[in-house]
Short mmCIF file of C-alpha atoms in Angstrom, two decimals:
data_model
loop_
_atom_site.label_atom_id
_atom_site.label_comp_id
_atom_site.label_asym_id
_atom_site.label_seq_id
_atom_site.Cartn_x
_atom_site.Cartn_y
_atom_site.Cartn_z
CA GLY B 1 -16.92 170.49 171.09
CA ALA B 2 -15.74 171.24 174.38
CA GLY B 3 -12.58 170.02 175.50
CA VAL B 4 -11.59 168.53 178.95
CA SER B 5 -12.51 171.07 181.68
CA GLN B 6 -10.73 170.94 185.07
CA SER B 7 -11.64 173.26 188.03
CA PRO B 8 -10.11 175.02 189.82
CA SER B 9 -7.45 176.15 187.58
CA ASN B 10 -5.46 177.10 190.80
CA LYS B 11 -5.64 176.26 194.19
CA VAL B 12 -3.75 177.31 197.18
CA THR B 13 -4.21 175.42 200.60
CA GLU B 14 -2.38 174.99 203.95
CA LYS B 15 -0.72 171.85 204.95
CA GLY B 16 -3.13 169.46 206.64
CA LYS B 17 -6.30 170.68 204.62
CA ASP B 18 -8.42 168.35 202.21
CA VAL B 19 -8.63 169.69 198.66
CA GLU B 20 -11.04 168.11 195.75
CA LEU B 21 -10.08 168.68 191.96
CA ARG B 22 -12.74 168.37 189.54
CA CYS B 23 -12.50 166.80 185.96
CA ASP B 24 -15.11 167.22 183.15
CA PRO B 25 -14.30 165.04 180.36
CA ILE B 26 -15.17 165.14 176.81
CA SER B 27 -18.80 163.87 176.09
CA GLY B 28 -18.87 160.36 175.29
CA HIS B 29 -15.45 159.61 176.58
CA THR B 30 -15.62 156.46 178.71
CA ALA B 31 -12.10 156.50 179.71
CA LEU B 32 -10.57 159.11 182.27
CA TYR B 33 -7.03 159.47 183.64
CA TRP B 34 -5.43 161.49 186.24
CA TYR B 35 -1.76 162.57 186.21
CA ARG B 36 0.50 164.71 188.26
CA GLN B 37 3.19 166.94 186.83
CA SER B 38 5.84 167.96 189.60
CA LEU B 39 9.27 169.15 189.38
CA GLY B 40 10.93 166.18 191.14
CA GLN B 41 8.96 163.69 189.61
CA GLY B 42 7.98 164.83 186.02
CA LEU B 43 4.70 163.70 184.59
CA GLU B 44 3.36 160.57 186.31
CA PHE B 45 0.00 158.46 186.02
CA LEU B 46 -2.19 158.47 189.21
CA ILE B 47 -5.62 156.63 188.55
CA TYR B 48 -7.55 155.27 185.54
CA PHE B 49 -11.32 155.00 185.26
CA GLN B 50 -13.26 152.96 182.71
CA GLY B 51 -16.80 154.24 183.32
CA ASN B 52 -17.43 154.54 186.97
CA SER B 53 -15.01 151.90 187.98
CA ALA B 54 -11.20 152.39 188.68
CA PRO B 55 -9.49 149.18 187.62
CA ASP B 56 -6.05 150.52 187.85
CA LYS B 57 -5.23 153.08 190.90
CA SER B 58 -1.48 151.79 190.79
CA GLY B 59 -0.19 155.50 190.60
CA LEU B 60 -1.90 156.78 193.74
CA PRO B 61 1.15 157.82 195.94
CA SER B 62 -0.58 157.10 199.22
CA ASP B 63 -3.94 156.73 200.87
CA ARG B 64 -4.29 160.47 201.28
CA PHE B 65 -5.34 160.11 197.71
CA SER B 66 -8.62 159.08 196.09
CA ALA B 67 -10.91 159.59 193.33
CA GLU B 68 -14.42 158.79 192.26
CA ARG B 69 -16.34 159.24 188.79
CA THR B 70 -19.98 159.45 188.70
CA GLY B 71 -22.42 158.95 186.00
CA GLY B 72 -19.67 157.78 183.71
CA SER B 73 -18.67 161.65 183.50
CA VAL B 74 -17.31 163.92 186.24
CA SER B 75 -14.41 163.10 188.17
CA THR B 76 -13.20 164.14 191.42
CA LEU B 77 -9.58 163.80 192.96
CA THR B 78 -9.43 164.15 196.61
CA ILE B 79 -6.22 164.70 198.70
CA GLN B 80 -6.62 164.46 202.52
CA ARG B 81 -4.49 166.18 204.74
CA THR B 82 -2.26 167.58 202.14
CA GLN B 83 1.53 167.74 202.34
CA GLN B 84 3.70 170.28 200.76
CA GLU B 85 4.98 167.33 198.48
CA ASP B 86 1.55 167.08 197.04
CA SER B 87 1.99 170.58 195.40
CA ALA B 88 1.85 169.99 191.59
CA VAL B 89 0.02 170.38 188.63
CA TYR B 90 -2.86 167.71 188.43
CA LEU B 91 -3.98 167.06 185.10
CA CYS B 92 -6.84 165.18 183.74
CA ALA B 93 -7.17 163.29 180.37
CA SER B 94 -10.12 161.35 178.63
CA SER B 95 -10.28 159.24 175.79
CA LEU B 96 -12.80 157.11 173.87
CA GLY B 97 -11.72 154.18 175.69
CA LEU B 98 -10.70 152.05 172.68
CA ALA B 99 -7.33 150.49 171.95
CA GLN B 100 -4.80 152.88 170.65
CA ASN B 101 -7.01 156.08 171.31
CA ILE B 102 -5.87 159.54 171.86
CA GLN B 103 -5.91 161.19 175.23
CA TYR B 104 -7.06 164.56 175.40
CA PHE B 105 -5.80 166.59 178.34
CA GLY B 106 -7.35 169.55 180.39
CA ALA B 107 -5.23 172.43 181.32
CA GLY B 108 -4.75 171.06 184.94
CA THR B 109 -5.11 172.33 188.34
CA ARG B 110 -1.94 173.88 189.94
CA LEU B 111 -2.04 172.83 193.47
CA SER B 112 0.16 174.81 196.05
CA VAL B 113 0.38 173.66 199.55
CA LEU B 114 1.79 176.20 201.96
CA GLY Z 1 8.94 148.47 184.68
CA ASP Z 2 8.27 150.51 181.59
CA SER Z 3 10.25 153.60 181.21
CA VAL Z 4 11.19 156.43 178.91
CA THR Z 5 14.18 158.42 178.47
CA GLN Z 6 14.53 161.57 176.70
CA MET Z 7 17.32 164.01 175.94
CA GLU Z 8 17.85 166.67 178.78
CA GLY Z 9 17.31 170.17 178.11
CA PRO Z 10 16.84 172.82 177.83
CA VAL Z 11 17.70 172.96 173.89
CA THR Z 12 17.99 176.46 172.26
CA LEU Z 13 18.08 176.73 168.41
CA SER Z 14 18.02 179.36 165.80
CA GLU Z 15 15.10 179.68 163.65
CA GLU Z 16 15.35 177.42 160.51
CA ALA Z 17 17.70 175.07 162.31
CA PHE Z 18 17.30 171.33 162.16
CA LEU Z 19 15.73 169.80 165.38
CA THR Z 20 16.50 166.44 166.90
CA ILE Z 21 15.16 165.43 170.32
CA ASN Z 22 16.48 161.79 171.33
CA CYS Z 23 14.14 159.47 173.01
CA THR Z 24 14.52 155.79 173.99
CA TYR Z 25 12.16 153.46 175.81
CA THR Z 26 11.98 150.33 177.71
CA ALA Z 27 8.61 148.14 177.77
CA THR Z 28 7.56 144.66 178.67
CA GLY Z 29 4.90 144.55 175.56
CA TYR Z 30 4.78 146.18 172.30
CA PRO Z 31 3.81 149.63 173.25
CA SER Z 32 2.39 152.54 171.23
CA LEU Z 33 4.64 155.58 171.21
CA PHE Z 34 3.77 159.06 171.40
CA TRP Z 35 5.15 162.79 171.27
CA TYR Z 36 3.06 165.37 173.16
CA VAL Z 37 3.84 169.31 173.20
CA GLN Z 38 3.17 171.83 176.03
CA TYR Z 39 3.15 175.22 174.72
CA PRO Z 40 3.37 178.05 177.29
CA GLY Z 41 0.34 178.40 179.34
CA GLU Z 42 -1.27 175.71 177.49
CA GLY Z 43 -2.21 171.99 178.23
CA LEU Z 44 -0.64 168.87 176.80
CA GLN Z 45 -1.59 168.20 172.96
CA LEU Z 46 -0.80 165.17 170.98
CA LEU Z 47 1.71 166.16 168.38
CA LEU Z 48 2.25 162.52 166.87
CA LYS Z 49 2.17 158.97 167.55
CA ALA Z 50 3.15 155.63 166.13
CA THR Z 51 1.41 152.24 166.97
CA LYS Z 52 3.91 149.55 165.78
CA ALA Z 53 7.63 149.16 164.73
CA ASP Z 54 8.62 150.81 161.65
CA ASP Z 55 5.76 153.19 161.43
CA LYS Z 56 6.33 156.95 160.92
CA GLY Z 57 4.27 159.63 162.86
CA SER Z 58 4.13 163.03 161.34
CA ASN Z 59 2.48 166.46 162.11
CA LYS Z 60 3.15 170.07 161.71
CA GLY Z 61 6.74 169.03 159.89
CA PHE Z 62 7.72 167.01 162.74
CA GLU Z 63 8.56 163.28 162.27
CA ALA Z 64 9.39 160.23 164.39
CA THR Z 65 9.93 156.62 163.19
CA TYR Z 66 9.30 153.78 165.78
CA ARG Z 67 12.47 151.57 165.88
CA LYS Z 68 12.11 148.58 167.61
CA GLU Z 69 15.70 147.18 167.07
CA THR Z 70 17.03 150.35 168.70
CA THR Z 71 13.76 150.90 171.06
CA SER Z 72 13.73 154.57 169.92
CA PHE Z 73 11.28 157.18 168.70
CA HIS Z 74 13.28 160.24 168.18
CA LEU Z 75 11.37 163.51 167.08
CA GLU Z 76 12.92 165.48 164.21
CA LYS Z 77 12.00 168.60 162.31
CA GLY Z 78 13.97 170.19 159.39
CA SER Z 79 13.41 173.77 159.88
CA VAL Z 80 12.15 175.00 163.33
CA GLN Z 81 10.19 178.00 163.81
CA VAL Z 82 10.01 180.49 166.65
CA SER Z 83 6.40 179.19 167.40
CA ASP Z 84 7.94 175.66 167.95
CA SER Z 85 9.17 176.89 171.37
CA ALA Z 86 7.62 174.55 173.87
CA VAL Z 87 8.21 171.47 176.00
CA TYR Z 88 8.19 168.23 174.42
CA PHE Z 89 7.26 164.74 176.06
CA CYS Z 90 8.12 161.34 174.77
CA ALA Z 91 5.79 158.75 176.17
CA LEU Z 92 4.23 155.17 175.46
CA SER Z 93 1.42 153.09 176.36
CA ASP Z 94 1.74 149.47 177.07
CA PRO Z 95 -1.04 147.19 176.31
CA ASP Z 96 0.38 144.65 179.03
CA PHE Z 97 -1.15 147.32 181.44
CA GLY Z 98 -4.38 146.48 180.46
CA ASN Z 99 -5.36 150.12 179.69
CA GLU Z 100 -3.86 153.08 177.80
CA LYS Z 101 -2.13 155.00 180.64
CA LEU Z 102 0.83 156.93 179.44
CA THR Z 103 4.44 156.64 180.75
CA PHE Z 104 6.20 160.06 180.15
CA GLY Z 105 9.87 161.10 179.72
CA THR Z 106 10.78 164.13 181.75
CA GLY Z 107 10.41 166.54 179.01
CA THR Z 108 12.63 168.72 176.86
CA ARG Z 109 12.28 172.58 176.85
CA LEU Z 110 13.12 173.87 173.36
CA THR Z 111 13.36 177.49 172.89
CA ILE Z 112 13.57 178.92 169.05
CA ILE Z 113 15.34 182.18 168.77
CA PRO Z 114 14.81 184.52 165.66
#
């Protein structure tokens, strides 16, 4: 079946603009995670969804970052007033949401802020 | 907080050489441990996992044993191939978080030369 799909695959934006990154998880996966992969910080957790609620937002780096999930499926990560330090690869993963379940990752969205 | 420390790269080996990539962790609970691999141009894939002390994860000739006494999860392979060239990430998930979010090491880039 289809894996985790992320769009766009690449996004170039100007500093100060807002961007939206989309994640389509594997069908039936109730848990969804966003991570960021950057040169300076490595791979870091951003936010976790169980269904449509986000019980763990502890990794969001600032209030410019927000995310939502609708219908227990698609999730959107929004970055407002982008800064150059937001340049990174944003990865989405989904899992069945049960203990010790495997997370399946999308190919990521490479964001470049000029 | 929880953390994962893994061997700095890059690592370059000849084909058929023995591989070890060291990984140690710090966690408040009893974490599950993982090795993920990122092949060139592809997304993160789970390579192997272990969920409790003394468990051995294995896949594609790679092995890692969960050592609670040394808080380690070193990755080994007896004879590497050119196709093993990739970036390898050690990671943990800690049930004390209340979800399965992953804490990653910095990654080790492995290059195998024929």
